[in-house]
């Protein structure tokens, strides 16, 4: 017994030193917990993990709201399919959508799958780049009846193809109750749990509404034409949108922004306004995004482009004159032959 006690005490002492005991696996060293744990941001099983984010186009939002207004009287919500693509590595662009007929029962929701397949086939003929990236629903919170709908969109029958960046469809929830102070939209992704495969865990991911620069310019042009027509006195001719110079309006707007920025900077330097670090970083990023070009270089570039434009105009006029002379010569020759 003394021998066994000594062996036991020696083994315990050997274990306390950190060396592995015979017959037992080596103890793993303690790993420091991650500083930022976001289960929804684990996208790629590589050394570099990129957070998932979503961007929705305003047209898709307007289609959802229009479908909600036109819903049947017996329906409390609408659901549908989200179309788009993955860009910039881990950004899901939602560019289009269409509603799908459904019926909410007591225990589950019934989806018209044939209608979804037919609409998806028509959408693919119009834009083959847009694929199924998820589905949407209206309401203030996720409905428990949405489990089987999300399960359907996870299958290949819905047209969704899982990737390393987007292993599951995105669920867009649009709050049409207007219970809050602002119009609410949230995007969720489902993270699978190994302990319970049938358990749905929806985790929110960043979402923002974004348009392209060309679309912003077009909307600005339309708004400018609307303001011009509204401010036109009675009895005068209404100006058309063709008479508005979009380039000139853009320069005026840019000049106004520069003046506003200059006033803000001077107010901060004088101590009248407390400076904001985010505003300062934004101004620095905006000013440093474009290279500083010499004024002489800009004038030379404008002169060369102007000369090229004048040369194109001269050649087009010369070609038009030559065609007119050739037509007159042919007409004269045909007249001589007839006589």
JSON list of C-alpha atoms in Angstrom, two decimals, residues 108-328:
[
{"chain": "A", "resi": 108, "resn": "UNK", "atom": "CA", "xyz": [-47.11, 25.92, -40.83]},
{"chain": "A", "resi": 109, "resn": "UNK", "atom": "CA", "xyz": [-47.06, 28.13, -43.91]},
{"chain": "A", "resi": 110, "resn": "UNK", "atom": "CA", "xyz": [-47.86, 26.76, -47.36]},
{"chain": "A", "resi": 111, "resn": "UNK", "atom": "CA", "xyz": [-45.88, 28.15, -50.29]},
{"chain": "A", "resi": 112, "resn": "UNK", "atom": "CA", "xyz": [-46.85, 28.03, -53.98]},
{"chain": "A", "resi": 113, "resn": "UNK", "atom": "CA", "xyz": [-43.65, 26.40, -55.23]},
{"chain": "A", "resi": 114, "resn": "UNK", "atom": "CA", "xyz": [-44.79, 26.16, -58.87]},
{"chain": "A", "resi": 115, "resn": "UNK", "atom": "CA", "xyz": [-45.33, 29.91, -59.01]},
{"chain": "A", "resi": 116, "resn": "UNK", "atom": "CA", "xyz": [-41.85, 30.49, -57.57]},
{"chain": "A", "resi": 117, "resn": "UNK", "atom": "CA", "xyz": [-40.22, 28.23, -60.18]},
{"chain": "A", "resi": 118, "resn": "UNK", "atom": "CA", "xyz": [-42.07, 29.89, -63.08]},
{"chain": "A", "resi": 119, "resn": "UNK", "atom": "CA", "xyz": [-41.24, 33.42, -61.94]},
{"chain": "A", "resi": 120, "resn": "UNK", "atom": "CA", "xyz": [-37.60, 32.47, -61.39]},
{"chain": "A", "resi": 121, "resn": "UNK", "atom": "CA", "xyz": [-37.37, 31.08, -64.94]},
{"chain": "A", "resi": 122, "resn": "UNK", "atom": "CA", "xyz": [-38.77, 34.32, -66.36]},
{"chain": "A", "resi": 123, "resn": "UNK", "atom": "CA", "xyz": [-36.35, 36.39, -64.27]},
{"chain": "A", "resi": 124, "resn": "UNK", "atom": "CA", "xyz": [-33.40, 34.32, -65.53]},
{"chain": "A", "resi": 125, "resn": "UNK", "atom": "CA", "xyz": [-34.34, 35.14, -69.12]},
{"chain": "A", "resi": 126, "resn": "UNK", "atom": "CA", "xyz": [-34.24, 38.85, -68.35]},
{"chain": "A", "resi": 127, "resn": "UNK", "atom": "CA", "xyz": [-31.10, 38.88, -66.19]},
{"chain": "A", "resi": 128, "resn": "UNK", "atom": "CA", "xyz": [-29.06, 35.70, -66.00]},
{"chain": "A", "resi": 129, "resn": "UNK", "atom": "CA", "xyz": [-26.64, 37.22, -63.48]},
{"chain": "A", "resi": 130, "resn": "UNK", "atom": "CA", "xyz": [-29.25, 37.53, -60.75]},
{"chain": "A", "resi": 131, "resn": "UNK", "atom": "CA", "xyz": [-29.64, 34.36, -58.69]},
{"chain": "A", "resi": 132, "resn": "UNK", "atom": "CA", "xyz": [-31.60, 33.44, -55.60]},
{"chain": "A", "resi": 133, "resn": "UNK", "atom": "CA", "xyz": [-29.86, 34.84, -52.52]},
{"chain": "A", "resi": 134, "resn": "UNK", "atom": "CA", "xyz": [-32.69, 34.52, -50.00]},
{"chain": "A", "resi": 135, "resn": "UNK", "atom": "CA", "xyz": [-36.27, 35.40, -49.24]},
{"chain": "A", "resi": 136, "resn": "UNK", "atom": "CA", "xyz": [-38.17, 38.24, -47.62]},
{"chain": "A", "resi": 137, "resn": "UNK", "atom": "CA", "xyz": [-41.17, 38.65, -45.35]},
{"chain": "A", "resi": 138, "resn": "UNK", "atom": "CA", "xyz": [-43.06, 41.57, -43.86]},
{"chain": "A", "resi": 139, "resn": "UNK", "atom": "CA", "xyz": [-43.62, 42.03, -40.16]},
{"chain": "A", "resi": 140, "resn": "UNK", "atom": "CA", "xyz": [-42.09, 43.39, -37.00]},
{"chain": "A", "resi": 141, "resn": "UNK", "atom": "CA", "xyz": [-40.40, 40.12, -35.98]},
{"chain": "A", "resi": 142, "resn": "UNK", "atom": "CA", "xyz": [-39.62, 36.67, -37.31]},
{"chain": "A", "resi": 143, "resn": "UNK", "atom": "CA", "xyz": [-42.70, 34.47, -37.46]},
{"chain": "A", "resi": 144, "resn": "UNK", "atom": "CA", "xyz": [-42.42, 30.90, -36.10]},
{"chain": "A", "resi": 145, "resn": "UNK", "atom": "CA", "xyz": [-44.24, 29.72, -39.22]},
{"chain": "A", "resi": 146, "resn": "UNK", "atom": "CA", "xyz": [-41.26, 30.82, -41.30]},
{"chain": "A", "resi": 147, "resn": "UNK", "atom": "CA", "xyz": [-39.27, 27.71, -40.41]},
{"chain": "A", "resi": 148, "resn": "UNK", "atom": "CA", "xyz": [-40.55, 25.52, -43.26]},
{"chain": "A", "resi": 149, "resn": "UNK", "atom": "CA", "xyz": [-40.30, 28.44, -45.71]},
{"chain": "A", "resi": 150, "resn": "UNK", "atom": "CA", "xyz": [-36.65, 28.95, -44.82]},
{"chain": "A", "resi": 151, "resn": "UNK", "atom": "CA", "xyz": [-36.10, 25.21, -45.12]},
{"chain": "A", "resi": 152, "resn": "UNK", "atom": "CA", "xyz": [-37.51, 25.30, -48.65]},
{"chain": "A", "resi": 153, "resn": "UNK", "atom": "CA", "xyz": [-35.18, 28.14, -49.67]},
{"chain": "A", "resi": 154, "resn": "UNK", "atom": "CA", "xyz": [-32.23, 26.19, -48.29]},
{"chain": "A", "resi": 155, "resn": "UNK", "atom": "CA", "xyz": [-32.95, 23.37, -50.76]},
{"chain": "A", "resi": 156, "resn": "UNK", "atom": "CA", "xyz": [-31.84, 23.27, -54.38]},
{"chain": "A", "resi": 157, "resn": "UNK", "atom": "CA", "xyz": [-35.48, 23.12, -55.46]},
{"chain": "A", "resi": 158, "resn": "UNK", "atom": "CA", "xyz": [-35.77, 26.84, -54.74]},
{"chain": "A", "resi": 159, "resn": "UNK", "atom": "CA", "xyz": [-32.81, 27.66, -57.00]},
{"chain": "A", "resi": 160, "resn": "UNK", "atom": "CA", "xyz": [-30.49, 28.67, -54.16]},
{"chain": "A", "resi": 161, "resn": "UNK", "atom": "CA", "xyz": [-26.91, 27.44, -54.48]},
{"chain": "A", "resi": 162, "resn": "UNK", "atom": "CA", "xyz": [-24.91, 27.43, -51.27]},
{"chain": "A", "resi": 163, "resn": "UNK", "atom": "CA", "xyz": [-21.37, 28.79, -51.41]},
{"chain": "A", "resi": 164, "resn": "UNK", "atom": "CA", "xyz": [-18.51, 29.22, -48.94]},
{"chain": "A", "resi": 165, "resn": "UNK", "atom": "CA", "xyz": [-19.41, 32.89, -48.55]},
{"chain": "A", "resi": 166, "resn": "UNK", "atom": "CA", "xyz": [-23.17, 32.37, -48.32]},
{"chain": "A", "resi": 167, "resn": "UNK", "atom": "CA", "xyz": [-23.90, 28.87, -46.99]},
{"chain": "A", "resi": 168, "resn": "UNK", "atom": "CA", "xyz": [-27.56, 29.71, -46.35]},
{"chain": "A", "resi": 169, "resn": "UNK", "atom": "CA", "xyz": [-30.17, 32.08, -47.78]},
{"chain": "A", "resi": 170, "resn": "UNK", "atom": "CA", "xyz": [-30.56, 35.60, -46.46]},
{"chain": "A", "resi": 171, "resn": "UNK", "atom": "CA", "xyz": [-33.83, 36.42, -44.71]},
{"chain": "A", "resi": 172, "resn": "UNK", "atom": "CA", "xyz": [-34.92, 40.05, -45.17]},
{"chain": "A", "resi": 173, "resn": "UNK", "atom": "CA", "xyz": [-37.52, 41.26, -42.70]},
{"chain": "A", "resi": 174, "resn": "UNK", "atom": "CA", "xyz": [-39.36, 44.46, -43.66]},
{"chain": "A", "resi": 175, "resn": "UNK", "atom": "CA", "xyz": [-41.33, 46.14, -40.88]},
{"chain": "A", "resi": 176, "resn": "UNK", "atom": "CA", "xyz": [-44.52, 47.42, -42.49]},
{"chain": "A", "resi": 177, "resn": "UNK", "atom": "CA", "xyz": [-46.24, 48.12, -39.17]},
{"chain": "A", "resi": 178, "resn": "UNK", "atom": "CA", "xyz": [-44.32, 51.41, -38.80]},
{"chain": "A", "resi": 179, "resn": "UNK", "atom": "CA", "xyz": [-44.28, 50.90, -35.06]},
{"chain": "A", "resi": 180, "resn": "UNK", "atom": "CA", "xyz": [-40.92, 52.61, -34.70]},
{"chain": "A", "resi": 181, "resn": "UNK", "atom": "CA", "xyz": [-39.84, 56.12, -35.50]},
{"chain": "A", "resi": 182, "resn": "UNK", "atom": "CA", "xyz": [-38.15, 55.01, -38.73]},
{"chain": "A", "resi": 183, "resn": "UNK", "atom": "CA", "xyz": [-38.80, 52.50, -41.48]},
{"chain": "A", "resi": 184, "resn": "UNK", "atom": "CA", "xyz": [-37.17, 49.28, -40.29]},
{"chain": "A", "resi": 185, "resn": "UNK", "atom": "CA", "xyz": [-35.44, 46.59, -42.31]},
{"chain": "A", "resi": 186, "resn": "UNK", "atom": "CA", "xyz": [-33.24, 43.81, -40.98]},
{"chain": "A", "resi": 187, "resn": "UNK", "atom": "CA", "xyz": [-31.29, 41.01, -42.64]},
{"chain": "A", "resi": 188, "resn": "UNK", "atom": "CA", "xyz": [-30.68, 37.64, -41.01]},
{"chain": "A", "resi": 189, "resn": "UNK", "atom": "CA", "xyz": [-28.73, 34.50, -41.79]},
{"chain": "A", "resi": 190, "resn": "UNK", "atom": "CA", "xyz": [-29.26, 31.09, -40.28]},
{"chain": "A", "resi": 191, "resn": "UNK", "atom": "CA", "xyz": [-26.30, 29.48, -38.54]},
{"chain": "A", "resi": 192, "resn": "UNK", "atom": "CA", "xyz": [-26.45, 25.71, -38.30]},
{"chain": "A", "resi": 193, "resn": "UNK", "atom": "CA", "xyz": [-26.05, 24.10, -34.90]},
{"chain": "A", "resi": 194, "resn": "UNK", "atom": "CA", "xyz": [-24.30, 20.75, -34.77]},
{"chain": "A", "resi": 195, "resn": "UNK", "atom": "CA", "xyz": [-26.11, 19.77, -31.59]},
{"chain": "A", "resi": 196, "resn": "UNK", "atom": "CA", "xyz": [-29.54, 20.29, -33.16]},
{"chain": "A", "resi": 197, "resn": "UNK", "atom": "CA", "xyz": [-29.78, 20.20, -36.95]},
{"chain": "A", "resi": 198, "resn": "UNK", "atom": "CA", "xyz": [-33.45, 21.17, -36.94]},
{"chain": "A", "resi": 199, "resn": "UNK", "atom": "CA", "xyz": [-32.86, 24.27, -34.82]},
{"chain": "A", "resi": 200, "resn": "UNK", "atom": "CA", "xyz": [-33.01, 27.60, -36.67]},
{"chain": "A", "resi": 201, "resn": "UNK", "atom": "CA", "xyz": [-30.83, 30.38, -35.30]},
{"chain": "A", "resi": 202, "resn": "UNK", "atom": "CA", "xyz": [-31.30, 33.68, -37.12]},
{"chain": "A", "resi": 203, "resn": "UNK", "atom": "CA", "xyz": [-28.46, 36.12, -36.57]},
{"chain": "A", "resi": 204, "resn": "UNK", "atom": "CA", "xyz": [-28.65, 39.69, -37.81]},
{"chain": "A", "resi": 205, "resn": "UNK", "atom": "CA", "xyz": [-26.08, 40.93, -40.31]},
{"chain": "A", "resi": 206, "resn": "UNK", "atom": "CA", "xyz": [-25.36, 44.53, -41.41]},
{"chain": "A", "resi": 207, "resn": "UNK", "atom": "CA", "xyz": [-27.76, 45.94, -43.98]},
{"chain": "A", "resi": 208, "resn": "UNK", "atom": "CA", "xyz": [-27.79, 49.20, -45.90]},
{"chain": "A", "resi": 209, "resn": "UNK", "atom": "CA", "xyz": [-29.74, 50.66, -48.79]},
{"chain": "A", "resi": 210, "resn": "UNK", "atom": "CA", "xyz": [-27.41, 51.76, -51.56]},
{"chain": "A", "resi": 211, "resn": "UNK", "atom": "CA", "xyz": [-27.72, 53.08, -55.10]},
{"chain": "A", "resi": 212, "resn": "UNK", "atom": "CA", "xyz": [-25.15, 53.68, -57.81]},
{"chain": "A", "resi": 213, "resn": "UNK", "atom": "CA", "xyz": [-23.68, 57.08, -58.66]},
{"chain": "A", "resi": 214, "resn": "UNK", "atom": "CA", "xyz": [-25.46, 57.12, -62.04]},
{"chain": "A", "resi": 215, "resn": "UNK", "atom": "CA", "xyz": [-28.83, 56.51, -60.40]},
{"chain": "A", "resi": 216, "resn": "UNK", "atom": "CA", "xyz": [-28.23, 59.27, -57.86]},
{"chain": "A", "resi": 217, "resn": "UNK", "atom": "CA", "xyz": [-27.36, 61.64, -60.70]},
{"chain": "A", "resi": 218, "resn": "UNK", "atom": "CA", "xyz": [-30.53, 60.72, -62.60]},
{"chain": "A", "resi": 219, "resn": "UNK", "atom": "CA", "xyz": [-32.75, 61.18, -59.54]},
{"chain": "A", "resi": 220, "resn": "UNK", "atom": "CA", "xyz": [-31.09, 64.52, -58.86]},
{"chain": "A", "resi": 221, "resn": "UNK", "atom": "CA", "xyz": [-31.82, 65.60, -62.44]},
{"chain": "A", "resi": 222, "resn": "UNK", "atom": "CA", "xyz": [-35.47, 64.62, -62.09]},
{"chain": "A", "resi": 223, "resn": "UNK", "atom": "CA", "xyz": [-35.81, 66.44, -58.79]},
{"chain": "A", "resi": 224, "resn": "UNK", "atom": "CA", "xyz": [-34.20, 69.52, -60.28]},
{"chain": "A", "resi": 225, "resn": "UNK", "atom": "CA", "xyz": [-36.69, 69.48, -63.17]},
{"chain": "A", "resi": 226, "resn": "UNK", "atom": "CA", "xyz": [-39.55, 69.09, -60.70]},
{"chain": "A", "resi": 227, "resn": "UNK", "atom": "CA", "xyz": [-38.37, 72.08, -58.68]},
{"chain": "A", "resi": 228, "resn": "UNK", "atom": "CA", "xyz": [-37.96, 74.16, -61.84]},
{"chain": "A", "resi": 229, "resn": "UNK", "atom": "CA", "xyz": [-41.51, 73.35, -62.97]},
{"chain": "A", "resi": 230, "resn": "UNK", "atom": "CA", "xyz": [-42.91, 74.06, -59.53]},
{"chain": "A", "resi": 231, "resn": "UNK", "atom": "CA", "xyz": [-41.17, 77.44, -59.30]},
{"chain": "A", "resi": 232, "resn": "UNK", "atom": "CA", "xyz": [-42.24, 78.53, -62.79]},
{"chain": "A", "resi": 233, "resn": "UNK", "atom": "CA", "xyz": [-44.81, 81.35, -62.56]},
{"chain": "A", "resi": 234, "resn": "UNK", "atom": "CA", "xyz": [-48.24, 80.89, -64.09]},
{"chain": "A", "resi": 235, "resn": "UNK", "atom": "CA", "xyz": [-48.43, 81.86, -67.75]},
{"chain": "A", "resi": 236, "resn": "UNK", "atom": "CA", "xyz": [-44.82, 81.03, -68.60]},
{"chain": "A", "resi": 237, "resn": "UNK", "atom": "CA", "xyz": [-43.68, 78.02, -70.54]},
{"chain": "A", "resi": 238, "resn": "UNK", "atom": "CA", "xyz": [-42.67, 75.08, -68.40]},
{"chain": "A", "resi": 239, "resn": "UNK", "atom": "CA", "xyz": [-39.03, 74.10, -68.84]},
{"chain": "A", "resi": 240, "resn": "UNK", "atom": "CA", "xyz": [-38.39, 70.58, -69.99]},
{"chain": "A", "resi": 241, "resn": "UNK", "atom": "CA", "xyz": [-35.78, 68.28, -68.56]},
{"chain": "A", "resi": 242, "resn": "UNK", "atom": "CA", "xyz": [-33.75, 68.58, -71.77]},
{"chain": "A", "resi": 243, "resn": "UNK", "atom": "CA", "xyz": [-33.14, 72.28, -71.09]},
{"chain": "A", "resi": 244, "resn": "UNK", "atom": "CA", "xyz": [-31.47, 71.56, -67.74]},
{"chain": "A", "resi": 245, "resn": "UNK", "atom": "CA", "xyz": [-27.71, 71.28, -67.67]},
{"chain": "A", "resi": 246, "resn": "UNK", "atom": "CA", "xyz": [-26.87, 68.41, -65.38]},
{"chain": "A", "resi": 247, "resn": "UNK", "atom": "CA", "xyz": [-23.15, 69.09, -65.48]},
{"chain": "A", "resi": 248, "resn": "UNK", "atom": "CA", "xyz": [-23.60, 72.69, -64.42]},
{"chain": "A", "resi": 249, "resn": "UNK", "atom": "CA", "xyz": [-26.00, 71.67, -61.64]},
{"chain": "A", "resi": 250, "resn": "UNK", "atom": "CA", "xyz": [-23.52, 69.09, -60.41]},
{"chain": "A", "resi": 251, "resn": "UNK", "atom": "CA", "xyz": [-20.74, 71.66, -60.27]},
{"chain": "A", "resi": 252, "resn": "UNK", "atom": "CA", "xyz": [-22.97, 74.07, -58.35]},
{"chain": "A", "resi": 253, "resn": "UNK", "atom": "CA", "xyz": [-23.88, 71.37, -55.86]},
{"chain": "A", "resi": 254, "resn": "UNK", "atom": "CA", "xyz": [-20.21, 70.42, -55.44]},
{"chain": "A", "resi": 255, "resn": "UNK", "atom": "CA", "xyz": [-19.26, 74.07, -54.91]},
{"chain": "A", "resi": 256, "resn": "UNK", "atom": "CA", "xyz": [-21.97, 74.41, -52.27]},
{"chain": "A", "resi": 257, "resn": "UNK", "atom": "CA", "xyz": [-20.63, 71.36, -50.44]},
{"chain": "A", "resi": 258, "resn": "UNK", "atom": "CA", "xyz": [-17.11, 72.78, -50.51]},
{"chain": "A", "resi": 259, "resn": "UNK", "atom": "CA", "xyz": [-18.33, 76.07, -49.04]},
{"chain": "A", "resi": 260, "resn": "UNK", "atom": "CA", "xyz": [-20.24, 74.24, -46.33]},
{"chain": "A", "resi": 261, "resn": "UNK", "atom": "CA", "xyz": [-17.18, 72.16, -45.48]},
{"chain": "A", "resi": 262, "resn": "UNK", "atom": "CA", "xyz": [-15.00, 75.28, -45.37]},
{"chain": "A", "resi": 263, "resn": "UNK", "atom": "CA", "xyz": [-17.39, 77.01, -42.99]},
{"chain": "A", "resi": 264, "resn": "UNK", "atom": "CA", "xyz": [-17.39, 73.97, -40.71]},
{"chain": "A", "resi": 265, "resn": "UNK", "atom": "CA", "xyz": [-13.59, 73.74, -40.62]},
{"chain": "A", "resi": 266, "resn": "UNK", "atom": "CA", "xyz": [-13.25, 77.44, -39.86]},
{"chain": "A", "resi": 267, "resn": "UNK", "atom": "CA", "xyz": [-15.84, 77.19, -37.07]},
{"chain": "A", "resi": 268, "resn": "UNK", "atom": "CA", "xyz": [-13.91, 74.30, -35.51]},
{"chain": "A", "resi": 269, "resn": "UNK", "atom": "CA", "xyz": [-10.62, 76.18, -35.75]},
{"chain": "A", "resi": 270, "resn": "UNK", "atom": "CA", "xyz": [-12.19, 79.24, -34.11]},
{"chain": "A", "resi": 271, "resn": "UNK", "atom": "CA", "xyz": [-13.58, 77.13, -31.28]},
{"chain": "A", "resi": 272, "resn": "UNK", "atom": "CA", "xyz": [-17.21, 77.92, -32.06]},
{"chain": "A", "resi": 273, "resn": "UNK", "atom": "CA", "xyz": [-18.10, 74.29, -32.81]},
{"chain": "A", "resi": 274, "resn": "UNK", "atom": "CA", "xyz": [-16.72, 71.16, -31.19]},
{"chain": "A", "resi": 275, "resn": "UNK", "atom": "CA", "xyz": [-14.93, 69.03, -33.75]},
{"chain": "A", "resi": 276, "resn": "UNK", "atom": "CA", "xyz": [-16.18, 65.55, -34.60]},
{"chain": "A", "resi": 277, "resn": "UNK", "atom": "CA", "xyz": [-13.57, 62.87, -35.24]},
{"chain": "A", "resi": 278, "resn": "UNK", "atom": "CA", "xyz": [-15.79, 60.94, -37.65]},
{"chain": "A", "resi": 279, "resn": "UNK", "atom": "CA", "xyz": [-16.48, 64.06, -39.70]},
{"chain": "A", "resi": 280, "resn": "UNK", "atom": "CA", "xyz": [-12.78, 64.85, -39.80]},
{"chain": "A", "resi": 281, "resn": "UNK", "atom": "CA", "xyz": [-11.86, 61.36, -40.95]},
{"chain": "A", "resi": 282, "resn": "UNK", "atom": "CA", "xyz": [-14.59, 61.48, -43.59]},
{"chain": "A", "resi": 283, "resn": "UNK", "atom": "CA", "xyz": [-13.37, 64.82, -44.94]},
{"chain": "A", "resi": 284, "resn": "UNK", "atom": "CA", "xyz": [-9.78, 63.58, -45.02]},
{"chain": "A", "resi": 285, "resn": "UNK", "atom": "CA", "xyz": [-10.78, 60.43, -46.86]},
{"chain": "A", "resi": 286, "resn": "UNK", "atom": "CA", "xyz": [-12.85, 62.39, -49.38]},
{"chain": "A", "resi": 287, "resn": "UNK", "atom": "CA", "xyz": [-10.09, 64.91, -50.06]},
{"chain": "A", "resi": 288, "resn": "UNK", "atom": "CA", "xyz": [-7.35, 62.28, -50.32]},
{"chain": "A", "resi": 289, "resn": "UNK", "atom": "CA", "xyz": [-9.37, 59.93, -52.55]},
{"chain": "A", "resi": 290, "resn": "UNK", "atom": "CA", "xyz": [-8.60, 61.97, -55.67]},
{"chain": "A", "resi": 291, "resn": "UNK", "atom": "CA", "xyz": [-5.03, 62.87, -56.71]},
{"chain": "A", "resi": 292, "resn": "UNK", "atom": "CA", "xyz": [-3.99, 66.50, -56.72]},
{"chain": "A", "resi": 293, "resn": "UNK", "atom": "CA", "xyz": [-3.52, 67.61, -60.35]},
{"chain": "A", "resi": 294, "resn": "UNK", "atom": "CA", "xyz": [-1.71, 70.74, -61.44]},
{"chain": "A", "resi": 295, "resn": "UNK", "atom": "CA", "xyz": [-3.88, 73.51, -62.88]},
{"chain": "A", "resi": 296, "resn": "UNK", "atom": "CA", "xyz": [-1.72, 73.69, -66.02]},
{"chain": "A", "resi": 297, "resn": "UNK", "atom": "CA", "xyz": [-2.16, 69.98, -66.57]},
{"chain": "A", "resi": 298, "resn": "UNK", "atom": "CA", "xyz": [-5.93, 70.32, -66.23]},
{"chain": "A", "resi": 299, "resn": "UNK", "atom": "CA", "xyz": [-6.01, 73.20, -68.73]},
{"chain": "A", "resi": 300, "resn": "UNK", "atom": "CA", "xyz": [-3.87, 71.24, -71.15]},
{"chain": "A", "resi": 301, "resn": "UNK", "atom": "CA", "xyz": [-6.15, 68.23, -70.80]},
{"chain": "A", "resi": 302, "resn": "UNK", "atom": "CA", "xyz": [-9.25, 70.36, -71.43]},
{"chain": "A", "resi": 303, "resn": "UNK", "atom": "CA", "xyz": [-7.66, 72.03, -74.45]},
{"chain": "A", "resi": 304, "resn": "UNK", "atom": "CA", "xyz": [-6.62, 68.72, -75.99]},
{"chain": "A", "resi": 305, "resn": "UNK", "atom": "CA", "xyz": [-10.07, 67.21, -75.46]},
{"chain": "A", "resi": 306, "resn": "UNK", "atom": "CA", "xyz": [-11.65, 70.36, -76.92]},
{"chain": "A", "resi": 307, "resn": "UNK", "atom": "CA", "xyz": [-9.44, 70.12, -79.98]},
{"chain": "A", "resi": 308, "resn": "UNK", "atom": "CA", "xyz": [-10.40, 66.47, -80.42]},
{"chain": "A", "resi": 309, "resn": "UNK", "atom": "CA", "xyz": [-14.08, 67.37, -80.18]},
{"chain": "A", "resi": 310, "resn": "UNK", "atom": "CA", "xyz": [-13.70, 70.16, -82.74]},
{"chain": "A", "resi": 311, "resn": "UNK", "atom": "CA", "xyz": [-11.86, 67.80, -85.08]},
{"chain": "A", "resi": 312, "resn": "UNK", "atom": "CA", "xyz": [-14.71, 65.26, -84.82]},
{"chain": "A", "resi": 313, "resn": "UNK", "atom": "CA", "xyz": [-17.26, 68.00, -85.56]},
{"chain": "A", "resi": 314, "resn": "UNK", "atom": "CA", "xyz": [-15.23, 69.20, -88.56]},
{"chain": "A", "resi": 315, "resn": "UNK", "atom": "CA", "xyz": [-14.90, 65.68, -90.00]},
{"chain": "A", "resi": 316, "resn": "UNK", "atom": "CA", "xyz": [-18.61, 65.00, -89.54]},
{"chain": "A", "resi": 317, "resn": "UNK", "atom": "CA", "xyz": [-19.53, 68.24, -91.33]},
{"chain": "A", "resi": 318, "resn": "UNK", "atom": "CA", "xyz": [-17.09, 67.42, -94.12]},
{"chain": "A", "resi": 319, "resn": "UNK", "atom": "CA", "xyz": [-18.59, 63.96, -94.53]},
{"chain": "A", "resi": 320, "resn": "UNK", "atom": "CA", "xyz": [-22.11, 65.39, -94.58]},
{"chain": "A", "resi": 321, "resn": "UNK", "atom": "CA", "xyz": [-21.12, 67.90, -97.31]},
{"chain": "A", "resi": 322, "resn": "UNK", "atom": "CA", "xyz": [-19.46, 65.20, -99.40]},
{"chain": "A", "resi": 323, "resn": "UNK", "atom": "CA", "xyz": [-22.55, 62.98, -99.19]},
{"chain": "A", "resi": 324, "resn": "UNK", "atom": "CA", "xyz": [-24.78, 65.90, -100.24]},
{"chain": "A", "resi": 325, "resn": "UNK", "atom": "CA", "xyz": [-22.56, 66.68, -103.26]},
{"chain": "A", "resi": 326, "resn": "UNK", "atom": "CA", "xyz": [-22.55, 63.02, -104.29]},
{"chain": "A", "resi": 327, "resn": "UNK", "atom": "CA", "xyz": [-26.36, 62.88, -104.11]},
{"chain": "A", "resi": 328, "resn": "UNK", "atom": "CA", "xyz": [-26.67, 65.98, -106.29]}
]
